[in-house]
Each structure stands twice: as structure tokens, then as C-alpha cells.
mmCIF file of C-alpha atoms in Angstrom:
data_model
loop_
_atom_site.group_PDB
_atom_site.id
_atom_site.type_symbol
_atom_site.label_atom_id
_atom_site.label_comp_id
_atom_site.label_asym_id
_atom_site.label_seq_id
_atom_site.Cartn_x
_atom_site.Cartn_y
_atom_site.Cartn_z
ATOM 1 C CA UNK A 14 -3.570 -8.742 28.776
ATOM 2 C CA UNK A 15 -5.037 -5.813 26.830
ATOM 3 C CA UNK A 16 -3.300 -3.621 24.208
ATOM 4 C CA UNK A 17 -4.666 -1.041 21.988
ATOM 5 C CA UNK A 18 -3.104 -1.002 18.157
ATOM 6 C CA UNK A 19 -3.449 1.782 15.784
ATOM 7 C CA UNK A 20 -3.516 2.080 12.053
ATOM 8 C CA UNK A 21 -3.491 4.655 9.456
ATOM 9 C CA UNK A 22 -4.550 5.661 6.201
ATOM 10 C CA UNK A 23 -4.082 8.185 3.605
ATOM 11 C CA UNK A 24 -5.837 9.494 0.286
ATOM 12 C CA UNK A 25 -4.509 10.137 -2.848
ATOM 13 C CA UNK A 26 -4.448 14.108 -2.103
ATOM 14 C CA UNK A 27 -2.152 13.658 0.476
ATOM 15 C CA UNK A 28 1.422 14.878 -1.191
ATOM 16 C CA UNK A 29 3.280 11.502 -0.355
ATOM 17 C CA UNK A 30 0.649 9.883 -1.777
ATOM 18 C CA UNK A 31 0.118 11.785 -5.013
ATOM 19 C CA UNK A 32 3.452 11.223 -5.879
ATOM 20 C CA UNK A 33 3.286 7.340 -5.064
ATOM 21 C CA UNK A 34 0.245 7.272 -7.849
ATOM 22 C CA UNK A 35 2.016 9.589 -10.527
ATOM 23 C CA UNK A 36 4.882 6.945 -10.107
ATOM 24 C CA UNK A 37 2.934 3.701 -10.705
ATOM 25 C CA UNK A 38 1.011 5.439 -13.412
ATOM 26 C CA UNK A 39 4.762 5.767 -15.377
ATOM 27 C CA UNK A 40 5.367 2.116 -14.598
ATOM 28 C CA UNK A 41 2.037 1.112 -16.266
ATOM 29 C CA UNK A 42 2.579 3.247 -19.205
ATOM 30 C CA UNK A 43 6.053 1.514 -19.364
ATOM 31 C CA UNK A 44 4.746 -1.898 -19.304
ATOM 32 C CA UNK A 45 1.917 -1.394 -21.064
ATOM 33 C CA UNK A 46 4.225 -0.762 -23.952
ATOM 34 C CA UNK A 47 7.582 -2.636 -22.884
ATOM 35 C CA UNK A 48 7.066 -5.828 -20.369
ATOM 36 C CA UNK A 49 10.625 -5.799 -19.798
ATOM 37 C CA UNK A 50 10.932 -2.129 -19.099
ATOM 38 C CA UNK A 51 13.148 -1.937 -15.822
ATOM 39 C CA UNK A 52 11.675 1.334 -14.003
ATOM 40 C CA UNK A 53 12.546 3.357 -10.808
ATOM 41 C CA UNK A 54 11.115 6.600 -11.886
ATOM 42 C CA UNK A 55 9.997 8.767 -8.781
ATOM 43 C CA UNK A 56 8.645 12.296 -8.223
ATOM 44 C CA UNK A 57 8.304 14.748 -5.715
ATOM 45 C CA UNK A 58 5.939 17.974 -5.190
ATOM 46 C CA UNK A 59 5.846 21.094 -3.260
ATOM 47 C CA UNK A 60 3.553 24.097 -4.222
ATOM 48 C CA UNK A 61 2.946 23.906 -7.881
ATOM 49 C CA UNK A 62 6.194 22.384 -8.508
ATOM 50 C CA UNK A 63 6.863 18.543 -9.628
ATOM 51 C CA UNK A 64 10.413 17.209 -9.756
ATOM 52 C CA UNK A 65 10.591 13.877 -11.829
ATOM 53 C CA UNK A 66 13.358 11.731 -11.160
ATOM 54 C CA UNK A 67 15.092 8.435 -11.703
ATOM 55 C CA UNK A 68 15.985 5.629 -13.868
ATOM 56 C CA UNK A 69 14.088 3.993 -16.818
ATOM 57 C CA UNK A 70 15.516 1.515 -19.272
ATOM 58 C CA UNK A 71 12.602 0.752 -21.685
ATOM 59 C CA UNK A 72 11.495 0.540 -25.265
ATOM 60 C CA UNK A 73 8.346 2.545 -24.071
ATOM 61 C CA UNK A 74 7.426 6.035 -25.008
ATOM 62 C CA UNK A 75 6.222 7.823 -21.851
ATOM 63 C CA UNK A 76 4.690 11.226 -21.547
ATOM 64 C CA UNK A 77 5.778 11.972 -18.216
ATOM 65 C CA UNK A 78 4.356 15.499 -18.352
ATOM 66 C CA UNK A 79 0.838 14.308 -19.838
ATOM 67 C CA UNK A 80 0.759 11.535 -17.151
ATOM 68 C CA UNK A 81 1.426 13.858 -14.316
ATOM 69 C CA UNK A 82 -1.062 16.422 -15.184
ATOM 70 C CA UNK A 83 -3.647 13.803 -15.341
ATOM 71 C CA UNK A 84 -3.231 12.935 -11.921
ATOM 72 C CA UNK A 85 -2.881 16.377 -10.684
ATOM 73 C CA UNK A 86 -6.028 17.422 -12.029
ATOM 74 C CA UNK A 87 -7.656 14.348 -10.975
ATOM 75 C CA UNK A 88 -6.316 14.812 -7.381
ATOM 76 C CA UNK A 89 -7.930 18.673 -7.714
ATOM 77 C CA UNK A 90 -5.270 20.946 -8.496
ATOM 78 C CA UNK A 91 -4.969 23.578 -11.776
ATOM 79 C CA UNK A 92 -2.336 21.071 -13.563
ATOM 80 C CA UNK A 93 -1.842 23.909 -16.198
ATOM 81 C CA UNK A 94 -0.001 26.090 -13.261
ATOM 82 C CA UNK A 95 2.349 23.446 -12.399
ATOM 83 C CA UNK A 96 6.185 23.716 -13.185
ATOM 84 C CA UNK A 97 7.474 20.152 -14.059
ATOM 85 C CA UNK A 98 11.351 19.399 -14.179
ATOM 86 C CA UNK A 99 12.554 16.327 -15.250
ATOM 87 C CA UNK A 100 15.899 14.238 -14.672
ATOM 88 C CA UNK A 101 15.798 10.878 -15.885
ATOM 89 C CA UNK A 102 18.490 8.409 -16.903
ATOM 90 C CA UNK A 103 18.899 4.873 -18.221
ATOM 91 C CA UNK A 104 19.458 1.932 -15.338
ATOM 92 C CA UNK A 105 22.815 1.651 -14.698
ATOM 93 C CA UNK A 106 24.509 -0.524 -17.342
ATOM 94 C CA UNK A 107 26.391 -2.295 -14.136
ATOM 95 C CA UNK A 108 22.876 -3.103 -12.470
ATOM 96 C CA UNK A 109 21.289 -3.858 -15.552
ATOM 97 C CA UNK A 110 23.648 -6.610 -16.653
ATOM 98 C CA UNK A 111 23.642 -8.301 -13.110
ATOM 99 C CA UNK A 112 19.769 -8.507 -13.011
ATOM 100 C CA UNK A 113 18.771 -9.115 -16.637
ATOM 101 C CA UNK A 114 19.951 -12.602 -17.490
ATOM 102 C CA UNK A 115 18.608 -15.896 -18.296
ATOM 103 C CA UNK A 116 16.906 -15.958 -15.360
ATOM 104 C CA UNK A 117 16.071 -12.375 -13.575
ATOM 105 C CA UNK A 118 17.857 -12.004 -10.324
ATOM 106 C CA UNK A 119 17.381 -9.424 -7.578
ATOM 107 C CA UNK A 120 17.401 -5.947 -8.667
ATOM 108 C CA UNK A 121 18.667 -5.003 -5.296
ATOM 109 C CA UNK A 122 19.485 -6.168 -1.749
ATOM 110 C CA UNK A 123 16.876 -5.698 1.010
ATOM 111 C CA UNK A 124 14.809 -7.345 3.576
ATOM 112 C CA UNK A 125 10.965 -7.808 3.097
ATOM 113 C CA UNK A 126 8.083 -8.667 5.134
ATOM 114 C CA UNK A 127 4.643 -10.389 4.598
ATOM 115 C CA UNK A 128 1.880 -10.467 7.051
ATOM 116 C CA UNK A 129 -1.514 -12.084 7.401
ATOM 117 C CA UNK A 130 -3.769 -12.873 10.298
ATOM 118 C CA UNK A 131 -7.529 -14.387 10.458
ATOM 119 C CA UNK A 132 -9.093 -11.372 12.425
ATOM 120 C CA UNK A 133 -10.839 -10.140 8.965
ATOM 121 C CA UNK A 134 -12.025 -11.618 5.928
ATOM 122 C CA UNK A 135 -9.003 -9.793 4.116
ATOM 123 C CA UNK A 136 -6.716 -11.621 6.457
ATOM 124 C CA UNK A 137 -5.724 -8.278 7.811
ATOM 125 C CA UNK A 138 -5.796 -6.466 10.916
ATOM 126 C CA UNK A 139 -8.827 -4.769 11.889
ATOM 127 C CA UNK A 140 -7.972 -1.307 12.392
ATOM 128 C CA UNK A 141 -5.996 -1.161 9.292
ATOM 129 C CA UNK A 142 -8.911 -2.417 7.224
ATOM 130 C CA UNK A 143 -11.194 0.146 8.540
ATOM 131 C CA UNK A 144 -8.753 3.051 8.142
ATOM 132 C CA UNK A 145 -8.482 2.156 4.325
ATOM 133 C CA UNK A 146 -12.390 1.865 4.073
ATOM 134 C CA UNK A 147 -12.733 5.201 5.395
ATOM 135 C CA UNK A 148 -10.311 6.887 2.947
ATOM 136 C CA UNK A 149 -12.076 4.931 -0.039
ATOM 137 C CA UNK A 150 -15.366 6.141 1.335
ATOM 138 C CA UNK A 151 -14.126 9.371 1.714
ATOM 139 C CA UNK A 152 -12.663 9.821 -1.963
ATOM 140 C CA UNK A 153 -16.138 8.702 -3.092
ATOM 141 C CA UNK A 154 -17.848 11.679 -1.135
ATOM 142 C CA UNK A 155 -15.545 14.126 -1.720
ATOM 143 C CA UNK A 156 -16.016 13.620 -5.603
ATOM 144 C CA UNK A 157 -19.488 14.383 -5.362
ATOM 145 C CA UNK A 158 -18.953 17.607 -3.036
ATOM 146 C CA UNK A 159 -17.101 20.263 -4.158
ATOM 147 C CA UNK A 160 -16.495 21.613 -0.670
ATOM 148 C CA UNK A 161 -14.218 18.844 0.342
ATOM 149 C CA UNK A 162 -11.109 17.974 -1.548
ATOM 150 C CA UNK A 163 -8.701 15.202 -1.827
ATOM 151 C CA UNK A 164 -6.080 15.654 0.978
ATOM 152 C CA UNK A 165 -7.322 13.497 4.157
ATOM 153 C CA UNK A 166 -5.940 11.159 6.565
ATOM 154 C CA UNK A 167 -7.707 8.220 8.837
ATOM 155 C CA UNK A 168 -6.601 6.692 11.847
ATOM 156 C CA UNK A 169 -8.170 3.651 13.572
ATOM 157 C CA UNK A 170 -7.478 2.716 17.279
ATOM 158 C CA UNK A 171 -8.654 -0.959 17.916
ATOM 159 C CA UNK A 172 -8.306 -2.567 21.887
ATOM 160 C CA UNK A 173 -7.124 -6.265 21.716
ATOM 161 C CA UNK A 174 -7.509 -8.720 24.347
ATOM 162 C CA UNK A 175 -5.284 -11.632 24.256
ATOM 163 C CA UNK A 176 -4.417 -10.624 20.593
ATOM 164 C CA UNK A 177 -7.828 -10.968 19.830
ATOM 165 C CA UNK A 178 -9.893 -7.417 18.716
ATOM 166 C CA UNK A 179 -12.743 -6.576 20.974
ATOM 167 C CA UNK A 180 -13.752 -2.722 20.140
ATOM 168 C CA UNK A 181 -12.916 0.104 18.071
ATOM 169 C CA UNK A 182 -11.619 2.800 20.834
ATOM 170 C CA UNK A 183 -10.981 5.812 18.404
ATOM 171 C CA UNK A 184 -11.699 6.847 15.092
ATOM 172 C CA UNK A 185 -9.729 10.048 13.853
ATOM 173 C CA UNK A 186 -10.052 11.632 10.416
ATOM 174 C CA UNK A 187 -8.373 15.182 9.089
ATOM 175 C CA UNK A 188 -10.163 15.967 5.776
ATOM 176 C CA UNK A 189 -9.324 19.072 3.546
ATOM 177 C CA UNK A 190 -12.157 21.532 2.822
ATOM 178 C CA UNK A 191 -13.490 24.844 1.416
ATOM 179 C CA UNK A 192 -13.572 28.037 3.523
ATOM 180 C CA UNK A 193 -17.407 28.090 2.654
ATOM 181 C CA UNK A 194 -17.773 24.916 4.802
ATOM 182 C CA UNK A 195 -17.406 25.453 8.776
ATOM 183 C CA UNK A 196 -15.798 22.916 11.106
ATOM 184 C CA UNK A 197 -18.975 22.097 12.702
ATOM 185 C CA UNK A 198 -20.498 21.361 9.167
ATOM 186 C CA UNK A 199 -17.542 19.122 8.321
ATOM 187 C CA UNK A 200 -17.531 17.039 11.392
ATOM 188 C CA UNK A 201 -21.679 16.343 10.676
ATOM 189 C CA UNK A 202 -20.939 15.424 7.010
ATOM 190 C CA UNK A 203 -17.689 13.000 7.729
ATOM 191 C CA UNK A 204 -19.675 11.498 10.299
ATOM 192 C CA UNK A 205 -22.920 10.824 8.171
ATOM 193 C CA UNK A 206 -21.311 10.272 4.830
ATOM 194 C CA UNK A 207 -18.191 8.535 5.612
ATOM 195 C CA UNK A 208 -17.896 6.998 9.146
ATOM 196 C CA UNK A 209 -21.200 5.618 9.663
ATOM 197 C CA UNK A 210 -21.231 4.270 6.247
ATOM 198 C CA UNK A 211 -18.139 2.293 7.110
ATOM 199 C CA UNK A 212 -18.691 1.208 10.555
ATOM 200 C CA UNK A 213 -22.236 -0.169 10.003
ATOM 201 C CA UNK A 214 -20.307 -3.354 8.702
ATOM 202 C CA UNK A 215 -18.202 -3.548 12.086
ATOM 203 C CA UNK A 216 -20.797 -2.505 14.453
ATOM 204 C CA UNK A 217 -19.893 -5.831 16.650
ATOM 205 C CA UNK A 218 -17.003 -3.698 17.681
ATOM 206 C CA UNK A 219 -18.308 -0.462 18.199
ATOM 207 C CA UNK A 220 -19.884 0.658 21.812
ATOM 208 C CA UNK A 221 -20.731 3.966 23.469
ATOM 209 C CA UNK A 222 -17.131 4.687 24.610
ATOM 210 C CA UNK A 223 -15.943 5.293 20.811
ATOM 211 C CA UNK A 224 -14.282 8.548 20.564
ATOM 212 C CA UNK A 225 -14.895 9.628 17.129
ATOM 213 C CA UNK A 226 -12.244 12.757 16.253
ATOM 214 C CA UNK A 227 -12.989 14.537 12.899
ATOM 215 C CA UNK A 228 -10.770 17.804 12.411
ATOM 216 C CA UNK A 229 -9.568 17.633 15.685
ATOM 217 C CA UNK A 230 -7.377 20.570 14.876
ATOM 218 C CA UNK A 231 -9.903 22.340 13.301
ATOM 219 C CA UNK A 232 -10.424 24.014 9.913
ATOM 220 C CA UNK A 233 -7.941 22.296 7.099
ATOM 221 C CA UNK A 234 -8.594 24.467 4.070
ATOM 222 C CA UNK A 235 -4.866 25.003 2.663
ATOM 223 C CA UNK A 236 -4.082 21.203 1.548
ATOM 224 C CA UNK A 237 -1.854 19.102 -0.476
ATOM 225 C CA UNK A 238 1.631 20.345 -1.627
ATOM 226 C CA UNK A 239 0.706 23.769 -0.656
ATOM 227 C CA UNK A 240 0.434 22.879 2.992
ATOM 228 C CA UNK A 241 2.999 19.823 3.195
ATOM 229 C CA UNK A 242 5.786 18.359 0.442
ATOM 230 C CA UNK A 243 5.558 14.834 -0.681
ATOM 231 C CA UNK A 244 7.860 12.108 -2.565
ATOM 232 C CA UNK A 245 7.547 8.571 -3.322
ATOM 233 C CA UNK A 246 7.948 5.856 -0.725
ATOM 234 C CA UNK A 247 7.086 7.864 2.605
ATOM 235 C CA UNK A 248 3.975 5.945 3.634
ATOM 236 C CA UNK A 249 5.422 2.373 3.348
ATOM 237 C CA UNK A 250 3.723 1.599 7.073
ATOM 238 C CA UNK A 251 0.194 3.107 5.138
ATOM 239 C CA UNK A 252 1.055 0.907 2.192
ATOM 240 C CA UNK A 253 1.420 -2.364 3.720
ATOM 241 C CA UNK A 254 0.177 -3.503 7.210
ATOM 242 C CA UNK A 255 -1.014 -0.145 8.984
ATOM 243 C CA UNK A 256 1.888 -0.926 11.641
ATOM 244 C CA UNK A 257 0.957 -4.112 12.657
ATOM 245 C CA UNK A 258 3.545 -5.990 11.270
ATOM 246 C CA UNK A 259 7.229 -5.042 10.407
ATOM 247 C CA UNK A 260 7.944 -3.398 6.947
ATOM 248 C CA UNK A 261 10.852 -4.017 4.803
ATOM 249 C CA UNK A 262 13.703 -1.278 4.104
ATOM 250 C CA UNK A 263 12.216 -0.224 0.175
ATOM 251 C CA UNK A 264 8.805 1.376 -0.583
ATOM 252 C CA UNK A 265 6.894 -0.642 -3.406
ATOM 253 C CA UNK A 266 5.832 2.278 -5.796
ATOM 254 C CA UNK A 267 7.730 3.182 -9.201
ATOM 255 C CA UNK A 268 9.487 -0.028 -9.099
ATOM 256 C CA UNK A 269 8.993 -2.830 -11.388
ATOM 257 C CA UNK A 270 9.139 -6.649 -10.693
ATOM 258 C CA UNK A 271 12.823 -7.275 -10.502
ATOM 259 C CA UNK A 272 12.948 -5.066 -7.670
ATOM 260 C CA UNK A 273 12.162 -7.568 -4.937
ATOM 261 C CA UNK A 274 11.102 -4.486 -2.326
ATOM 262 C CA UNK A 275 8.155 -5.133 -4.278
ATOM 263 C CA UNK A 276 7.574 -8.414 -6.026
ATOM 264 C CA UNK A 277 8.964 -10.331 -3.120
ATOM 265 C CA UNK A 278 6.808 -8.501 -0.280
ATOM 266 C CA UNK A 279 3.661 -9.307 -2.790
ATOM 267 C CA UNK A 280 4.644 -12.934 -2.836
ATOM 268 C CA UNK A 281 5.459 -13.044 1.127
ATOM 269 C CA UNK A 282 1.740 -11.736 1.421
ATOM 270 C CA UNK A 283 0.787 -14.468 -0.828
ATOM 271 C CA UNK A 284 2.365 -17.326 1.231
ATOM 272 C CA UNK A 285 1.247 -15.658 4.518
ATOM 273 C CA UNK A 286 -2.194 -15.314 3.351
ATOM 274 C CA UNK A 287 -2.371 -18.869 2.030
ATOM 275 C CA UNK A 288 -0.956 -20.110 5.156
ATOM 276 C CA UNK A 289 -3.804 -18.432 7.402
ATOM 277 C CA UNK A 290 -6.292 -19.460 4.727
ATOM 278 C CA UNK A 291 -5.156 -23.128 5.303
ATOM 279 C CA UNK A 292 -5.971 -22.921 8.934
ATOM 280 C CA UNK A 293 -2.029 -23.518 9.640
ATOM 281 C CA UNK A 294 -1.707 -20.285 11.386
ATOM 282 C CA UNK A 295 -3.876 -17.583 13.043
ATOM 283 C CA UNK A 296 -1.417 -14.836 12.039
ATOM 284 C CA UNK A 297 2.064 -14.736 11.047
ATOM 285 C CA UNK A 298 4.752 -12.824 9.858
ATOM 286 C CA UNK A 299 7.243 -14.024 7.064
ATOM 287 C CA UNK A 300 10.750 -12.343 6.515
ATOM 288 C CA UNK A 301 12.825 -12.995 3.530
ATOM 289 C CA UNK A 302 16.244 -11.275 2.525
ATOM 290 C CA UNK A 303 18.137 -11.271 -1.107
ATOM 291 C CA UNK A 304 21.460 -9.992 -2.311
ATOM 292 C CA UNK A 305 21.914 -7.950 -5.223
ATOM 293 C CA UNK A 306 22.400 -10.158 -8.284
ATOM 294 C CA UNK A 307 21.160 -13.587 -6.870
ATOM 295 C CA UNK A 308 18.550 -15.570 -7.275
ATOM 296 C CA UNK A 309 18.194 -17.654 -3.932
ATOM 297 C CA UNK A 310 17.115 -15.959 -0.908
ATOM 298 C CA UNK A 311 19.858 -15.310 1.552
ATOM 299 C CA UNK A 312 17.506 -16.094 4.672
ATOM 300 C CA UNK A 313 13.848 -16.951 5.159
ATOM 301 C CA UNK A 314 12.010 -17.042 8.746
ATOM 302 C CA UNK A 315 8.409 -17.775 9.952
ATOM 303 C CA UNK A 316 7.114 -15.954 12.879
ATOM 304 C CA UNK A 317 3.637 -17.413 13.811
ATOM 305 C CA UNK A 318 3.619 -15.635 17.636
ATOM 306 C CA UNK A 319 2.521 -19.114 18.882
ATOM 307 C CA UNK A 320 -0.497 -19.262 17.010
ATOM 308 C CA UNK A 321 0.755 -22.461 14.520
ATOM 309 C CA UNK A 322 -1.669 -25.527 14.688
ATOM 310 C CA UNK A 323 1.422 -27.888 13.480
ATOM 311 C CA UNK A 324 5.054 -27.821 14.211
ATOM 312 C CA UNK A 325 7.153 -25.097 13.056
ATOM 313 C CA UNK A 326 9.709 -27.767 11.250
ATOM 314 C CA UNK A 327 6.783 -29.272 9.369
ATOM 315 C CA UNK A 328 5.496 -25.348 8.642
ATOM 316 C CA UNK A 329 8.731 -24.865 7.073
ATOM 317 C CA UNK A 330 8.223 -27.710 4.953
ATOM 318 C CA UNK A 331 5.009 -26.815 3.751
ATOM 319 C CA UNK A 332 6.132 -23.712 2.529
ATOM 320 C CA UNK A 333 9.368 -24.917 0.600
ATOM 321 C CA UNK A 334 7.162 -27.709 -0.924
ATOM 322 C CA UNK A 335 4.615 -25.027 -2.289
ATOM 323 C CA UNK A 336 6.673 -21.931 -2.996
ATOM 324 C CA UNK A 337 9.694 -20.816 -4.939
ATOM 325 C CA UNK A 338 11.291 -17.416 -3.929
ATOM 326 C CA UNK A 339 13.283 -17.329 -6.973
ATOM 327 C CA UNK A 340 12.690 -13.542 -8.095
ATOM 328 C CA UNK A 341 12.116 -15.070 -11.708
ATOM 329 C CA UNK A 342 9.120 -17.479 -10.077
ATOM 330 C CA UNK A 343 7.868 -15.002 -8.288
ATOM 331 C CA UNK A 344 7.504 -12.684 -11.375
ATOM 332 C CA UNK A 345 5.901 -15.611 -13.459
ATOM 333 C CA UNK A 346 3.553 -16.858 -10.533
ATOM 334 C CA UNK A 347 2.275 -13.272 -9.676
ATOM 335 C CA UNK A 348 2.159 -12.638 -13.284
ATOM 336 C CA UNK A 349 3.720 -8.972 -12.397
ATOM 337 C CA UNK A 350 4.902 -7.717 -15.826
ATOM 338 C CA UNK A 351 1.277 -6.350 -16.459
ATOM 339 C CA UNK A 352 0.465 -2.735 -15.982
ATOM 340 C CA UNK A 353 -1.516 -3.547 -12.926
ATOM 341 C CA UNK A 354 0.156 -0.930 -10.214
ATOM 342 C CA UNK A 355 -1.557 2.139 -10.287
ATOM 343 C CA UNK A 356 -4.397 0.677 -8.721
ATOM 344 C CA UNK A 357 -2.303 -0.443 -5.957
ATOM 345 C CA UNK A 358 -0.789 3.088 -4.698
ATOM 346 C CA UNK A 359 -3.879 4.295 -2.565
ATOM 347 C CA UNK A 360 -5.913 2.124 0.192
ATOM 348 C CA UNK A 361 -3.064 -0.604 0.633
ATOM 349 C CA UNK A 362 -1.343 -2.766 -1.628
ATOM 350 C CA UNK A 363 -3.141 -5.710 0.061
ATOM 351 C CA UNK A 364 -6.634 -7.138 0.895
ATOM 352 C CA UNK A 365 -8.062 -6.338 -2.861
ATOM 353 C CA UNK A 366 -9.224 -9.443 -4.192
ATOM 354 C CA UNK A 367 -8.577 -9.135 -7.434
ATOM 355 C CA UNK A 368 -4.683 -8.899 -6.784
ATOM 356 C CA UNK A 369 -2.627 -11.836 -7.735
ATOM 357 C CA UNK A 370 -0.869 -11.875 -4.682
ATOM 358 C CA UNK A 371 -4.077 -11.549 -2.494
ATOM 359 C CA UNK A 372 -5.449 -15.058 -3.951
ATOM 360 C CA UNK A 373 -5.020 -18.050 -1.821
ATOM 361 C CA UNK A 374 -2.877 -21.104 -2.966
ATOM 362 C CA UNK A 375 -4.119 -24.516 -2.335
ATOM 363 C CA UNK A 376 -1.520 -26.051 -0.364
ATOM 364 C CA UNK A 377 0.029 -29.647 -0.620
ATOM 365 C CA UNK A 378 0.526 -30.434 3.090
#
């Protein structure tokens, strides 16, 4: 059976992603001073206005304006012209008392998913890996070329036959640029300096039928917050598995590790990748749920899409014997109290080898 699966990624100048990065920089600033910070400070952007809002219970002294303006400048804005409005309070004492105990409990109810497959070295879907790599390569390119700006998007479609990737059918990029560059020039530059440099590693999936679409809508000279609004948490598919697997009900960025929306999703990825890397399944999707103030998960499920190499009952036993889903253990095992989050905000929260949740656990089978 044939099917085409499409995944996307966005660059740091996309206004939603700019907000994700700023929020995770706030989180890192708090954790660098106070590892027990309870943070959920988000932001929204439109034109030259940035609204910073949320909850923070921390001993840290955070220069919200300074951090935000540093990121805005990096993205390419004139940060001095931005008006910043803040509305920040402490975490609700009702929430804090229910979560911060001798052993940390879940900071909210929710459902989370984790996914892994054996079709790439990263144990991630092929199209999603390529979409992120295109944006990473574009970021390198635009930083060396003043005619290109940080707002950009990529989309990659892959044809599967019997759930095995066979070829890339379409690569789509939209990149912002100055008026001094023609659309024809943009298309030539992006093909040469971005697409070709990424796809060379994936030549086995490229043939003459590939469709390359670069700025298909024409010019893209008004960009970022002056073309669109943005806020934290609107790119949860981009952040996780590119639409191949399901995603939970909450975003990652801005949240410290007691928020299971983030920490449990990271842990499920760790479990799923370990199962695939051990050869127990070709691909799997894990699903867990938590309740506010509770330590034990309410439910846990494994979906192998019929690719398990051992019985499902045994697979559940292997997971139970090797992994501990208590929020306190997740934080400890993955070492999640450090300021490590800003670098996760772009190009996916999964797939980078230096992330703790991307390591592979040697399983006792």
C-alpha cells in the first residue's frame, strides 16, 4: 500500500517559534540560579509589541526585558523599538502545595505521547528529520547573507510503500528576503545553498520526479511579527514528530520539569527510542496520562503497529522492569533541573544526540 506523509518545520524567525525560544530562555535563566524554579512564563508577539505573561515561583532574578531583546535582536528585529508589557505572578499556592512535596508530583493533568521508528539514524520519521535539517541549514545560510531573514518554513513529503519510506516526493520551502532579491534569485540560492546541501545525504530517496517548491507564493518581504502574530505553544506538531505520531494536549516550551506535558513526553521518547534501538519493535507510539498532584500515571499504552518482535505482554513487562514513570524519577533520570531548554526550542525537541532523552538505555530483557 502506498501513502504520502508530510512533515514540516519552522525557523527561529517564525513568530510562534520566536516566542518559544524567548520563553525557554526565561526558563533557563531561572534554572541557572534556582534549580527548583516553577516556571510557566510565556509570551506573545505582534508588530513591535511583546507581551510577557505567566507564573514564576523562583528565587532567581530574571531580566525578562533583557533576555527578550537579546533574542529579538538575534532574530533580526530592531529590539530598541519594541514595546514590552509584562504580567507575571507567582504560581498558585494551591498548585504549588500539591506538586512540591517530598517527592514531586505531576503539575497538571494531561496525556503525553512518545514515538520512535527505525527508518533513520535518529529513530525519527524521514520527512521530519529532513524538514528540520532544511531549517537548520537555512539558518546557517541566512546568518551569512544580509538579504535573507529569519522567518522561514519547510515541508517535506515522503512516499511510503507498506510503511517503508521509498522516495521524497515534494520539498517545499518559504523563506523571507529583502526587496533587493528577486524571487528567481531566491529560488536559485535556496536550492543551491540549502536544499542541495541537505538532500545530498538522502540521495537514495531522490529521483527525477521530486517536486521542489521554493517561495511558491512569490515574494516574502514582510516577515515575522509584522506579517503574522505569534505565541508560545502553537507549533506542537513541529516540536514533536512532524505529524507522524500523535501529540499530547500541552506544549513544551516555557515549562519546567514538574510539568509532565514536557518531562513525561521526553521520557516517553526515551523509552520508545530504547525499545526500537534494542530491536524489539520497528516503530512504536507510547501514551501515558497523569492527574494533577498524583505520582503514579493513570494509564499507559504501547502501540507497535504490528511491528513488535516479542509478544505485547512481554513488551509491557520489559518496559515495567526498565523504566519508572514517577515524575520525581523522570526528573532525576533525565537530569531535567539544569538550564538545557533554550536549545530545544527550534528544530524539534527530539533527535539531537546530546539530549538525555535521546540516549539509549541498555535494557534488561
